[in-house]
């Protein structure tokens, strides 16, 4: 007991230190290069261009909407995944796999999958087009759908982790005192897992903001409608690398600011 | 006890991943070995006069089918030479060259991206090897009943164009301006093959691509010739990179593409003579 409680001190073995330093370099050097190479003098002009502002507004608008949808859909799914702990092995694993797959899938594959489902000749899209005259690809709605697809798992796992580590006795007490299941969830469970929900929401937002592969595949790229910051940055790389670096820097800054606003306890790993 | 073994396992995993990364990098780093072999006399009967060389060719997306064929023919004529072609938007490829991508030959779909590379002193004397013009393309059967360029102004139709930052997009802008059509695109794609894919999938009603792409699209698409397109001609330049580790093989590939055999293959894929 006493031994496990003692914090581990002293030096790490040198291979560990060497590996850690190398790993850190892999993570940090590219971003550092971005900062060094940035066209600082022209930055204000580059970032104030109407094309950049348009992409920025579109990115923020769609990412906020996608996060809101993820919250509405993801919290119930997280509750289900947490409850699934008591299920039989097969359905439990299937449910978990369904939530995990978008997380590990290359986003382009997600975009192709969305196109086969919702495209004009897609499984559902063909019917939507015929019956309602609605086509989804190449609309801002398609951008949001692509973002929800890739970002939802982040929210689900953050909330599910918080739910599983929460103390169930408070909920039991509320139920004993006559609260309905919905009341228990709304007034007891949700406040308890609020930090997990906030962490999940922030991760969800940054993932949505950075979404590229599924968006360009499923939603295309039209300024003001579907051309988000990452896509604008990718296209700028073809003609004006300075602008591409400026846009990349902007995305990096947003991500860093978002992460800094997170308390340590909200970071993944700390919640689980 | 199991607690002690877990970190060790994780460290081993990390070390394995690191080793993988390092060995993964090594072959590319050592590649300049190919630079000496072309000049070296080779005794192997299976190797041609160019010796062993790995050529990396960066080519415009619209060249995909033609250059796949040309690369195969060149490899057959020069045993020991392996050609790898990387396709993309010409502008993106030019950026890759400027950023020092290890390549031997660059083939662009228009002059501006090549000029960027020339200005940076990375190639000398590019040579025109083909021309291409635009054509309207629709999904097979033309479900939206598209008849001409004027349909591209219809906001009710789903329309894809190349982004103006890539050669096919610049040509599209010029063609539409010449004909006084204000295009109503729903998406501006980063290369011509992405536009073609949207048409083959039936996701858009009409698009402008090169006539060679209409041929490459096969049964999935129909082409509608646009007479005015003859007034907007893309000239494709090709050049060997000065920093190519295999200058002999790179020059030979350029000569092959610009020569009679190359021109014949390019013509078969719908490209015009320069």
Short mmCIF file of C-alpha atoms in Angstrom, two decimals:
data_model
loop_
_atom_site.label_atom_id
_atom_site.label_comp_id
_atom_site.label_asym_id
_atom_site.label_seq_id
_atom_site.Cartn_x
_atom_site.Cartn_y
_atom_site.Cartn_z
CA UNK A 1 0.00 0.00 0.00
CA UNK A 2 2.65 2.46 1.10
CA UNK A 3 4.86 1.46 -1.79
CA UNK A 4 2.26 2.09 -4.49
CA UNK A 5 1.39 5.43 -2.93
CA UNK A 6 4.97 6.70 -3.17
CA UNK A 7 5.41 8.81 -6.31
CA UNK A 8 7.96 7.32 -8.69
CA UNK A 9 11.05 9.51 -8.72
CA UNK A 10 14.56 9.27 -10.11
CA UNK A 11 15.76 9.21 -13.68
CA UNK A 12 14.11 7.35 -16.53
CA UNK A 13 16.22 4.84 -18.43
CA UNK A 14 18.02 6.56 -21.33
CA UNK A 15 16.18 4.73 -24.14
CA UNK A 16 12.92 6.03 -22.69
CA UNK A 17 14.24 9.59 -22.58
CA UNK A 18 15.63 9.34 -26.12
CA UNK A 19 12.36 7.91 -27.44
CA UNK A 20 10.31 10.56 -25.66
CA UNK A 21 12.45 13.41 -27.00
CA UNK A 22 12.22 12.00 -30.53
CA UNK A 23 8.46 11.58 -30.21
CA UNK A 24 8.11 15.14 -28.99
CA UNK A 25 10.18 16.36 -31.93
CA UNK A 26 7.89 14.47 -34.33
CA UNK A 27 4.89 16.21 -32.80
CA UNK A 28 6.23 19.71 -32.35
CA UNK A 29 8.77 20.37 -35.12
CA UNK A 30 6.29 20.52 -38.03
CA UNK A 31 4.14 23.03 -36.17
CA UNK A 32 7.21 25.02 -35.21
CA UNK A 33 8.26 25.12 -38.86
CA UNK A 34 4.84 26.49 -39.73
CA UNK A 35 5.32 29.32 -37.25
CA UNK A 36 8.87 30.02 -38.49
CA UNK A 37 7.98 29.99 -42.17
CA UNK A 38 4.80 32.05 -41.75
CA UNK A 39 4.74 35.23 -43.83
CA UNK A 40 4.31 37.37 -40.72
CA UNK A 41 4.55 40.73 -42.51
CA UNK A 42 1.81 39.86 -44.98
CA UNK A 43 -0.25 37.92 -42.48
CA UNK A 44 -2.84 40.61 -41.67
CA UNK A 45 -3.49 41.27 -45.35
CA UNK A 46 -3.64 37.55 -46.18
CA UNK A 47 -6.04 36.79 -43.36
CA UNK A 48 -8.25 39.81 -44.02
CA UNK A 49 -8.92 38.79 -47.62
CA UNK A 50 -12.57 38.16 -48.31
CA UNK A 51 -11.93 34.56 -49.38
CA UNK A 52 -10.31 33.77 -46.03
CA UNK A 53 -13.02 35.50 -44.01
CA UNK A 54 -15.66 33.66 -45.99
CA UNK A 55 -13.99 30.31 -45.32
CA UNK A 56 -13.52 31.21 -41.66
CA UNK A 57 -17.17 32.14 -41.20
CA UNK A 58 -18.31 28.99 -43.00
CA UNK A 59 -15.97 26.81 -40.94
CA UNK A 60 -17.10 28.27 -37.63
CA UNK A 61 -20.78 28.23 -38.55
CA UNK A 62 -20.77 24.62 -39.71
CA UNK A 63 -18.54 23.39 -36.87
CA UNK A 64 -20.80 25.02 -34.24
CA UNK A 65 -23.90 23.53 -35.85
CA UNK A 66 -22.22 20.12 -36.12
CA UNK A 67 -21.22 20.30 -32.43
CA UNK A 68 -24.79 21.15 -31.42
CA UNK A 69 -26.10 18.17 -33.40
CA UNK A 70 -23.40 15.96 -31.87
CA UNK A 71 -24.48 17.04 -28.37
CA UNK A 72 -28.16 16.33 -29.06
CA UNK A 73 -27.46 12.93 -30.64
CA UNK A 74 -24.26 11.97 -28.85
CA UNK A 75 -25.36 12.22 -25.22
CA UNK A 76 -28.17 9.67 -25.65
CA UNK A 77 -25.82 7.39 -27.59
CA UNK A 78 -23.21 7.73 -24.86
CA UNK A 79 -25.85 6.77 -22.28
CA UNK A 80 -26.69 3.71 -24.37
CA UNK A 81 -23.03 2.72 -24.79
CA UNK A 82 -22.46 3.11 -21.04
CA UNK A 83 -25.53 1.01 -20.29
CA UNK A 84 -24.40 -1.62 -22.79
CA UNK A 85 -21.81 -2.76 -20.22
CA UNK A 86 -24.49 -5.08 -18.87
CA UNK A 87 -25.35 -6.50 -22.31
CA UNK A 88 -24.22 -9.78 -23.83
CA UNK A 89 -20.76 -9.67 -25.39
CA UNK A 90 -21.73 -9.65 -29.08
CA UNK A 91 -24.24 -6.78 -29.16
CA UNK A 92 -22.03 -4.79 -26.79
CA UNK A 93 -19.02 -5.19 -29.09
CA UNK A 94 -21.06 -4.41 -32.19
CA UNK A 95 -22.37 -1.19 -30.66
CA UNK A 96 -18.89 -0.14 -29.58
CA UNK A 97 -17.46 -0.96 -33.02
CA UNK A 98 -20.19 1.09 -34.73
CA UNK A 99 -19.20 4.11 -32.66
CA UNK A 100 -15.45 3.53 -33.07
CA UNK A 101 -15.27 2.92 -36.81
CA UNK A 102 -15.71 6.57 -37.92
CA UNK A 103 -12.92 7.42 -35.49
CA UNK A 104 -10.37 5.16 -37.15
CA UNK A 105 -11.70 5.39 -40.71
CA UNK A 106 -9.84 7.59 -43.21
CA UNK A 107 -12.21 10.56 -43.60
CA UNK A 108 -12.18 10.19 -47.39
CA UNK A 109 -13.74 6.76 -46.94
CA UNK A 110 -16.38 8.41 -44.78
CA UNK A 111 -17.03 10.88 -47.59
CA UNK A 112 -17.42 8.10 -50.15
CA UNK A 113 -19.74 6.23 -47.78
CA UNK A 114 -21.87 9.35 -47.26
CA UNK A 115 -22.02 9.81 -51.03
CA UNK A 116 -23.22 6.22 -51.52
CA UNK A 117 -25.91 6.81 -48.91
CA UNK A 118 -26.99 10.40 -49.58
CA UNK A 119 -25.66 11.13 -53.07
CA UNK A 120 -28.11 11.67 -55.90
CA UNK A 121 -27.78 8.01 -56.84
CA UNK A 122 -27.30 6.95 -53.24
CA UNK A 123 -29.32 4.45 -51.26
CA UNK A 124 -31.43 7.14 -49.58
CA UNK A 125 -30.38 10.12 -51.69
CA UNK A 126 -31.94 8.74 -54.87
CA UNK A 127 -35.31 8.55 -53.09
CA UNK A 128 -34.91 12.00 -51.51
CA UNK A 129 -34.24 13.45 -54.94
CA UNK A 130 -37.16 11.67 -56.61
CA UNK A 131 -39.80 12.25 -53.94
CA UNK A 132 -38.82 15.61 -52.46
CA UNK A 133 -36.46 17.01 -55.09
CA UNK A 134 -33.83 17.37 -52.38
CA UNK A 135 -30.17 16.77 -53.16
CA UNK A 136 -27.70 16.91 -50.33
CA UNK A 137 -24.16 16.87 -51.83
CA UNK A 138 -22.59 20.26 -52.56
CA UNK A 139 -24.72 22.02 -49.94
CA UNK A 140 -23.66 23.54 -46.62
CA UNK A 141 -25.84 20.86 -45.04
CA UNK A 142 -23.54 18.24 -46.55
CA UNK A 143 -20.56 19.93 -44.85
CA UNK A 144 -22.35 19.68 -41.48
CA UNK A 145 -23.30 16.03 -42.07
CA UNK A 146 -19.69 15.15 -42.92
CA UNK A 147 -18.50 16.94 -39.77
CA UNK A 148 -21.06 15.19 -37.57
CA UNK A 149 -20.01 11.83 -39.02
CA UNK A 150 -16.36 12.29 -38.10
CA UNK A 151 -16.82 14.24 -34.83
CA UNK A 152 -19.64 12.33 -33.12
CA UNK A 153 -17.47 9.50 -31.74
CA UNK A 154 -15.30 12.04 -29.88
CA UNK A 155 -18.34 13.29 -28.00
CA UNK A 156 -19.77 9.84 -27.36
CA UNK A 157 -16.57 8.47 -25.84
CA UNK A 158 -15.93 11.56 -23.70
CA UNK A 159 -19.45 11.48 -22.27
CA UNK A 160 -19.50 7.71 -21.93
CA UNK A 161 -16.26 7.83 -19.93
CA UNK A 162 -17.76 10.43 -17.62
CA UNK A 163 -20.98 8.41 -17.23
CA UNK A 164 -19.15 5.21 -16.37
CA UNK A 165 -16.97 6.84 -13.73
CA UNK A 166 -19.90 8.69 -12.17
CA UNK A 167 -21.38 7.53 -8.89
CA UNK A 168 -24.66 5.77 -9.58
CA UNK A 169 -25.87 6.09 -5.98
CA UNK A 170 -27.05 9.67 -6.44
CA UNK A 171 -29.21 8.53 -9.33
CA UNK A 172 -30.58 5.66 -7.27
CA UNK A 173 -31.39 8.06 -4.45
CA UNK A 174 -33.23 10.39 -6.82
CA UNK A 175 -35.21 7.48 -8.23
CA UNK A 176 -36.08 6.30 -4.73
CA UNK A 177 -37.37 9.78 -3.97
CA UNK A 178 -39.85 9.45 -6.84
CA UNK A 179 -38.04 11.09 -9.77
CA UNK A 180 -38.94 9.67 -13.18
CA UNK A 181 -36.17 8.19 -15.35
CA UNK A 182 -36.12 11.33 -17.50
CA UNK A 183 -35.98 13.58 -14.40
CA UNK A 184 -33.07 11.57 -13.02
CA UNK A 185 -31.18 11.89 -16.30
CA UNK A 186 -31.95 15.58 -16.74
CA UNK A 187 -31.40 16.80 -13.15
CA UNK A 188 -28.93 14.33 -11.68
CA UNK A 189 -26.94 12.45 -14.32
CA UNK A 190 -26.39 15.31 -16.76
CA UNK A 191 -24.99 17.80 -14.20
CA UNK A 192 -22.63 15.12 -12.91
CA UNK A 193 -21.18 14.42 -16.35
CA UNK A 194 -21.17 18.08 -17.43
CA UNK A 195 -17.35 18.30 -17.52
CA UNK A 196 -17.27 15.23 -19.78
CA UNK A 197 -19.91 16.76 -22.02
CA UNK A 198 -17.95 20.03 -22.22
CA UNK A 199 -14.71 18.20 -23.01
CA UNK A 200 -16.44 16.07 -25.61
CA UNK A 201 -18.08 19.14 -27.13
CA UNK A 202 -14.77 20.97 -27.46
CA UNK A 203 -13.00 17.97 -29.02
CA UNK A 204 -15.98 17.52 -31.30
CA UNK A 205 -15.78 21.16 -32.37
CA UNK A 206 -12.06 21.07 -33.15
CA UNK A 207 -12.46 17.83 -35.09
CA UNK A 208 -15.36 19.33 -37.07
CA UNK A 209 -13.36 22.49 -37.72
CA UNK A 210 -10.45 20.46 -39.11
CA UNK A 211 -12.57 18.12 -41.22
CA UNK A 212 -11.25 17.85 -44.78
CA UNK A 213 -11.42 14.45 -46.46
CA UNK A 214 -15.08 13.62 -45.97
CA UNK A 215 -16.08 17.20 -46.75
CA UNK A 216 -14.23 17.56 -50.06
CA UNK A 217 -15.46 14.14 -51.15
CA UNK A 218 -19.09 14.51 -50.10
CA UNK A 219 -19.72 18.26 -50.13
CA UNK A 220 -17.31 19.50 -52.80
CA UNK A 221 -15.67 22.89 -52.66
CA UNK A 222 -17.50 26.12 -53.46
CA UNK A 223 -16.48 29.41 -51.84
CA UNK A 224 -19.05 30.52 -49.28
CA UNK A 225 -21.05 27.30 -49.49
CA UNK A 226 -18.80 24.32 -48.90
CA UNK A 227 -15.20 25.60 -49.02
CA UNK A 228 -14.14 25.42 -45.38
CA UNK A 229 -10.79 26.63 -44.01
CA UNK A 230 -8.96 23.31 -44.41
CA UNK A 231 -10.12 23.02 -48.03
CA UNK A 232 -9.22 26.65 -48.75
CA UNK A 233 -5.81 25.97 -47.22
CA UNK A 234 -5.31 22.88 -49.39
CA UNK A 235 -6.29 24.74 -52.56
CA UNK A 236 -4.14 27.74 -51.69
CA UNK A 237 -1.16 25.39 -51.57
CA UNK A 238 -1.53 25.00 -55.36
CA UNK A 239 -1.15 28.66 -56.20
CA UNK A 240 -0.10 30.68 -53.18
CA UNK A 241 1.85 28.70 -50.56
CA UNK A 242 2.10 31.84 -48.40
CA UNK A 243 -1.65 32.00 -48.16
CA UNK A 244 -1.78 28.28 -47.41
CA UNK A 245 0.69 28.73 -44.55
CA UNK A 246 -1.33 31.70 -43.24
CA UNK A 247 -4.53 29.64 -43.28
CA UNK A 248 -2.79 26.70 -41.64
CA UNK A 249 -1.50 29.03 -38.95
CA UNK A 250 -5.03 30.30 -38.36
CA UNK A 251 -6.34 26.75 -37.92
CA UNK A 252 -3.44 25.94 -35.61
CA UNK A 253 -4.13 29.05 -33.51
CA UNK A 254 -7.81 28.16 -33.17
CA UNK A 255 -6.96 24.61 -32.08
CA UNK A 256 -4.41 25.80 -29.53
CA UNK A 257 -6.78 28.39 -28.08
CA UNK A 258 -9.52 25.78 -27.80
CA UNK A 259 -7.18 23.34 -26.04
CA UNK A 260 -5.91 26.03 -23.66
CA UNK A 261 -9.45 26.86 -22.62
CA UNK A 262 -9.83 23.25 -21.53
CA UNK A 263 -8.88 22.57 -17.95
CA UNK A 264 -6.56 19.66 -17.38
CA UNK A 265 -9.38 17.63 -15.91
CA UNK A 266 -11.27 17.95 -19.19
CA UNK A 267 -8.52 16.55 -21.31
CA UNK A 268 -9.00 13.03 -22.61
CA UNK A 269 -7.54 10.48 -20.26
CA UNK A 270 -8.29 12.58 -17.21
CA UNK A 271 -12.00 12.03 -17.69
CA UNK A 272 -11.89 8.27 -18.02
CA UNK B 1 2.99 -8.17 -10.94
CA UNK B 2 0.96 -7.56 -14.11
CA UNK B 3 1.27 -3.82 -13.42
CA UNK B 4 5.02 -4.06 -13.86
CA UNK B 5 4.81 -5.82 -17.20
CA UNK B 6 2.39 -3.37 -18.76
CA UNK B 7 4.66 -0.34 -19.11
CA UNK B 8 7.40 -2.57 -20.46
CA UNK B 9 5.04 -3.84 -23.14
CA UNK B 10 4.07 -0.30 -24.03
CA UNK B 11 7.69 0.76 -24.29
CA UNK B 12 8.46 -2.20 -26.53
CA UNK B 13 5.53 -1.24 -28.73
CA UNK B 14 6.71 2.34 -28.97
CA UNK B 15 10.21 1.16 -29.82
CA UNK B 16 8.83 -1.13 -32.51
CA UNK B 17 6.81 1.74 -33.96
CA UNK B 18 9.90 3.91 -33.95
CA UNK B 19 11.93 1.21 -35.65
CA UNK B 20 9.21 0.88 -38.28
CA UNK B 21 9.23 4.62 -38.89
CA UNK B 22 12.99 4.69 -39.20
CA UNK B 23 13.26 1.74 -41.55
CA UNK B 24 10.34 3.16 -43.50
CA UNK B 25 12.37 6.32 -44.09
CA UNK B 26 15.65 4.66 -44.87
CA UNK B 27 15.07 3.44 -48.45
CA UNK B 28 13.99 6.88 -49.69
CA UNK B 29 16.92 8.52 -47.99
CA UNK B 30 19.30 6.10 -49.64
CA UNK B 31 17.70 6.41 -53.04
CA UNK B 32 20.38 8.64 -54.62
CA UNK B 33 22.17 5.31 -55.17
CA UNK B 34 20.23 5.35 -58.42
CA UNK B 35 22.13 8.44 -59.48
CA UNK B 36 25.38 6.63 -60.08
CA UNK B 37 24.03 3.55 -61.79
CA UNK B 38 23.04 5.08 -65.15
CA UNK B 39 26.64 6.08 -65.85
CA UNK B 40 28.03 2.83 -64.56
CA UNK B 41 28.60 0.08 -67.07
CA UNK B 42 26.20 -2.71 -66.30
CA UNK B 43 26.96 -6.31 -67.01
CA UNK B 44 23.49 -7.67 -66.39
CA UNK B 45 21.84 -8.85 -69.59
CA UNK B 46 18.40 -7.79 -68.33
CA UNK B 47 19.43 -4.15 -68.01
CA UNK B 48 19.23 -1.72 -70.91
CA UNK B 49 21.64 1.06 -71.82
CA UNK B 50 20.11 3.38 -69.24
CA UNK B 51 21.04 0.92 -66.53
CA UNK B 52 19.08 0.66 -63.31
CA UNK B 53 17.09 3.72 -62.41
CA UNK B 54 13.94 4.63 -60.53
CA UNK B 55 12.23 7.52 -62.26
CA UNK B 56 9.61 9.58 -60.48
CA UNK B 57 7.38 11.53 -62.83
CA UNK B 58 4.98 14.21 -61.59
CA UNK B 59 2.18 14.56 -64.14
CA UNK B 60 -1.04 16.55 -64.44
CA UNK B 61 -4.16 14.60 -63.49
CA UNK B 62 -5.48 14.82 -67.05
CA UNK B 63 -2.47 12.78 -68.21
CA UNK B 64 -3.35 9.79 -66.00
CA UNK B 65 -4.33 7.24 -68.66
CA UNK B 66 -1.81 8.41 -71.28
CA UNK B 67 1.14 8.48 -68.88
CA UNK B 68 0.25 5.12 -67.36
CA UNK B 69 0.60 3.75 -70.89
CA UNK B 70 3.74 5.77 -71.69
CA UNK B 71 5.42 4.70 -68.45
CA UNK B 72 4.73 1.06 -69.27
CA UNK B 73 6.13 1.43 -72.80
CA UNK B 74 9.23 3.23 -71.53
CA UNK B 75 9.89 0.52 -68.93
CA UNK B 76 9.57 -2.14 -71.60
CA UNK B 77 12.00 -0.36 -73.89
CA UNK B 78 14.47 0.21 -71.05
CA UNK B 79 14.82 -2.86 -68.84
CA UNK B 80 16.02 -1.91 -65.39
CA UNK B 81 14.22 1.41 -65.36
CA UNK B 82 11.19 1.71 -63.13
CA UNK B 83 8.83 4.62 -63.67
CA UNK B 84 6.52 5.81 -60.93
CA UNK B 85 4.03 8.49 -61.92
CA UNK B 86 2.37 10.71 -59.34
CA UNK B 87 -0.72 12.52 -60.64
CA UNK B 88 -2.32 15.67 -59.30
CA UNK B 89 -3.37 19.21 -60.06
CA UNK B 90 -0.51 20.88 -61.96
CA UNK B 91 -0.33 23.70 -59.43
CA UNK B 92 -0.06 21.26 -56.52
CA UNK B 93 2.66 19.35 -58.36
CA UNK B 94 4.57 22.57 -59.07
CA UNK B 95 4.43 23.36 -55.35
CA UNK B 96 5.77 19.89 -54.60
CA UNK B 97 8.71 20.49 -56.94
CA UNK B 98 9.38 23.89 -55.36
CA UNK B 99 9.30 22.26 -51.92
CA UNK B 100 11.93 19.78 -53.02
CA UNK B 101 9.92 16.65 -53.77
CA UNK B 102 12.36 13.98 -54.99
CA UNK B 103 11.26 13.76 -58.62
CA UNK B 104 12.90 13.49 -62.03
CA UNK B 105 10.35 14.74 -64.55
CA UNK B 106 7.49 17.24 -64.38
CA UNK B 107 4.63 17.31 -66.93
CA UNK B 108 2.17 20.16 -66.47
CA UNK B 109 -1.25 20.75 -68.06
CA UNK B 110 -0.44 24.40 -68.74
CA UNK B 111 2.46 26.80 -68.92
CA UNK B 112 2.01 28.83 -65.66
CA UNK B 113 2.80 25.98 -63.22
CA UNK B 114 5.83 25.01 -65.33
CA UNK B 115 6.93 28.65 -65.41
CA UNK B 116 6.97 28.71 -61.58
CA UNK B 117 9.39 25.81 -61.63
CA UNK B 118 11.49 27.40 -64.40
CA UNK B 119 11.67 30.67 -62.43
CA UNK B 120 12.98 28.77 -59.44
CA UNK B 121 15.74 27.35 -61.64
CA UNK B 122 14.60 23.76 -61.05
CA UNK B 123 14.17 22.86 -64.73
CA UNK B 124 15.64 24.20 -67.92
CA UNK B 125 14.02 24.38 -71.36
CA UNK B 126 10.60 22.76 -70.96
CA UNK B 127 9.21 21.32 -74.18
CA UNK B 128 5.57 21.35 -75.30
CA UNK B 129 4.43 17.79 -75.97
CA UNK B 130 0.63 17.88 -76.27
CA UNK B 131 -2.44 20.07 -76.43
CA UNK B 132 -5.90 19.62 -75.06
CA UNK B 133 -9.25 21.38 -75.29
CA UNK B 134 -12.32 21.42 -73.10
CA UNK B 135 -15.55 19.56 -73.67
CA UNK B 136 -18.89 19.45 -71.88
CA UNK B 137 -19.40 16.19 -70.06
CA UNK B 138 -22.65 14.77 -68.69
CA UNK B 139 -23.57 11.49 -67.00
CA UNK B 140 -24.37 8.70 -69.48
CA UNK B 141 -27.75 9.32 -71.08
CA UNK B 142 -27.64 13.05 -70.26
CA UNK B 143 -30.45 12.93 -67.64
CA UNK B 144 -30.70 16.72 -67.35
CA UNK B 145 -30.92 17.27 -71.11
CA UNK B 146 -27.86 19.50 -71.35
CA UNK B 147 -27.31 20.88 -74.84
CA UNK B 148 -24.53 23.45 -74.64
CA UNK B 149 -22.40 25.84 -72.63
CA UNK B 150 -25.44 28.02 -71.83
CA UNK B 151 -26.74 25.28 -69.52
CA UNK B 152 -23.78 25.91 -67.22
CA UNK B 153 -25.48 29.16 -66.17
CA UNK B 154 -28.58 27.30 -64.95
CA UNK B 155 -28.69 27.46 -61.13
CA UNK B 156 -31.14 24.54 -61.06
CA UNK B 157 -28.57 22.19 -62.54
CA UNK B 158 -25.79 20.64 -60.50
CA UNK B 159 -22.56 21.76 -62.11
CA UNK B 160 -18.93 20.98 -61.36
CA UNK B 161 -15.95 22.93 -62.68
CA UNK B 162 -12.23 22.84 -61.97
CA UNK B 163 -11.04 25.48 -59.51
CA UNK B 164 -9.58 28.47 -61.40
CA UNK B 165 -6.27 27.81 -59.64
CA UNK B 166 -5.67 24.68 -61.75
CA UNK B 167 -5.18 24.70 -65.56
CA UNK B 168 -8.54 23.12 -66.46
CA UNK B 169 -10.25 25.71 -64.25
CA UNK B 170 -8.36 28.61 -65.81
CA UNK B 171 -9.32 27.30 -69.25
CA UNK B 172 -12.96 26.94 -68.14
CA UNK B 173 -13.05 30.55 -66.90
CA UNK B 174 -11.60 31.72 -70.23
CA UNK B 175 -14.03 29.65 -72.30
CA UNK B 176 -17.08 30.82 -70.35
CA UNK B 177 -15.92 34.44 -70.57
CA UNK B 178 -15.40 34.10 -74.33
CA UNK B 179 -18.97 32.87 -74.69
CA UNK B 180 -20.47 35.37 -72.22
CA UNK B 181 -21.75 32.60 -69.98
CA UNK B 182 -21.84 33.24 -66.23
CA UNK B 183 -21.26 29.80 -64.80
CA UNK B 184 -23.27 28.64 -61.77
CA UNK B 185 -20.99 25.92 -60.41
CA UNK B 186 -21.95 23.93 -57.31
CA UNK B 187 -18.40 22.83 -56.69
CA UNK B 188 -14.92 23.85 -57.84
CA UNK B 189 -12.70 20.79 -57.70
CA UNK B 190 -8.95 20.72 -57.23
CA UNK B 191 -8.22 18.65 -60.32
CA UNK B 192 -9.96 17.54 -63.48
CA UNK B 193 -10.25 13.90 -62.42
CA UNK B 194 -12.24 14.95 -59.35
CA UNK B 195 -14.64 16.78 -61.66
CA UNK B 196 -14.93 13.73 -63.91
CA UNK B 197 -15.62 11.50 -60.89
CA UNK B 198 -18.54 13.72 -59.84
CA UNK B 199 -19.99 13.30 -63.33
CA UNK B 200 -19.42 9.51 -63.51
CA UNK B 201 -21.15 9.16 -60.15
CA UNK B 202 -24.11 11.13 -61.47
CA UNK B 203 -23.73 13.66 -58.67
CA UNK B 204 -23.63 16.57 -61.12
CA UNK B 205 -25.61 17.17 -64.32
CA UNK B 206 -22.82 18.78 -66.31
CA UNK B 207 -19.18 19.76 -66.09
CA UNK B 208 -16.30 21.02 -68.17
CA UNK B 209 -13.35 18.65 -68.51
CA UNK B 210 -10.74 18.01 -71.18
CA UNK B 211 -11.84 16.03 -74.19
CA UNK B 212 -9.27 13.41 -73.20
CA UNK B 213 -11.13 12.97 -69.91
CA UNK B 214 -14.40 12.37 -71.73
CA UNK B 215 -12.63 9.53 -73.55
CA UNK B 216 -11.14 8.26 -70.29
CA UNK B 217 -14.56 8.40 -68.62
CA UNK B 218 -15.77 5.59 -70.88
CA UNK B 219 -19.38 4.44 -70.76
CA UNK B 220 -20.23 6.28 -67.56
CA UNK B 221 -20.20 9.67 -69.27
CA UNK B 222 -21.23 11.33 -72.53
CA UNK B 223 -19.36 14.21 -74.12
CA UNK B 224 -20.94 17.20 -75.82
CA UNK B 225 -18.55 18.98 -78.15
CA UNK B 226 -18.35 22.73 -77.75
CA UNK B 227 -17.23 24.48 -80.95
CA UNK B 228 -15.93 27.50 -79.03
CA UNK B 229 -13.60 25.23 -77.03
CA UNK B 230 -11.23 25.17 -80.00
CA UNK B 231 -10.36 28.76 -79.09
CA UNK B 232 -9.01 27.83 -75.66
CA UNK B 233 -6.11 25.46 -76.03
CA UNK B 234 -4.02 24.12 -73.15
CA UNK B 235 -0.39 23.45 -74.01
CA UNK B 236 1.30 20.75 -71.93
CA UNK B 237 5.00 21.29 -71.21
CA UNK B 238 7.35 18.60 -69.92
CA UNK B 239 10.85 18.95 -68.49
CA UNK B 240 13.48 16.96 -66.62
CA UNK B 241 14.31 18.43 -63.21
CA UNK B 242 17.84 19.73 -62.92
CA UNK B 243 18.25 18.08 -59.52
CA UNK B 244 17.15 14.68 -60.77
CA UNK B 245 19.39 11.95 -59.32
CA UNK B 246 19.03 10.09 -62.64
CA UNK B 247 19.50 12.80 -65.29
CA UNK B 248 20.19 10.36 -68.11
CA UNK B 249 17.00 8.38 -67.62
CA UNK B 250 14.98 11.56 -66.99
CA UNK B 251 16.15 13.11 -70.27
CA UNK B 252 15.45 9.83 -72.06
CA UNK B 253 11.90 9.78 -70.71
CA UNK B 254 11.28 13.37 -71.85
CA UNK B 255 12.67 12.50 -75.30
CA UNK B 256 10.43 9.43 -75.41
CA UNK B 257 7.28 11.41 -74.56
CA UNK B 258 8.05 14.18 -77.06
CA UNK B 259 9.17 11.69 -79.74
CA UNK B 260 7.12 9.89 -82.35
CA UNK B 261 6.16 6.90 -80.20
CA UNK B 262 5.07 9.17 -77.36
CA UNK B 263 3.07 11.40 -79.65
CA UNK B 264 1.30 8.38 -81.11
CA UNK B 265 0.27 7.16 -77.68
CA UNK B 266 -0.86 10.63 -76.63
CA UNK B 267 -2.93 10.93 -79.81
CA UNK B 268 -4.58 7.60 -79.02
CA UNK B 269 -5.76 9.11 -75.74
CA UNK B 270 -7.18 12.16 -77.52
CA UNK B 271 -4.36 14.68 -77.07
CA UNK B 272 -3.54 17.05 -79.90
CA UNK B 273 -0.05 17.63 -81.30
CA UNK B 274 1.84 20.57 -79.75
#
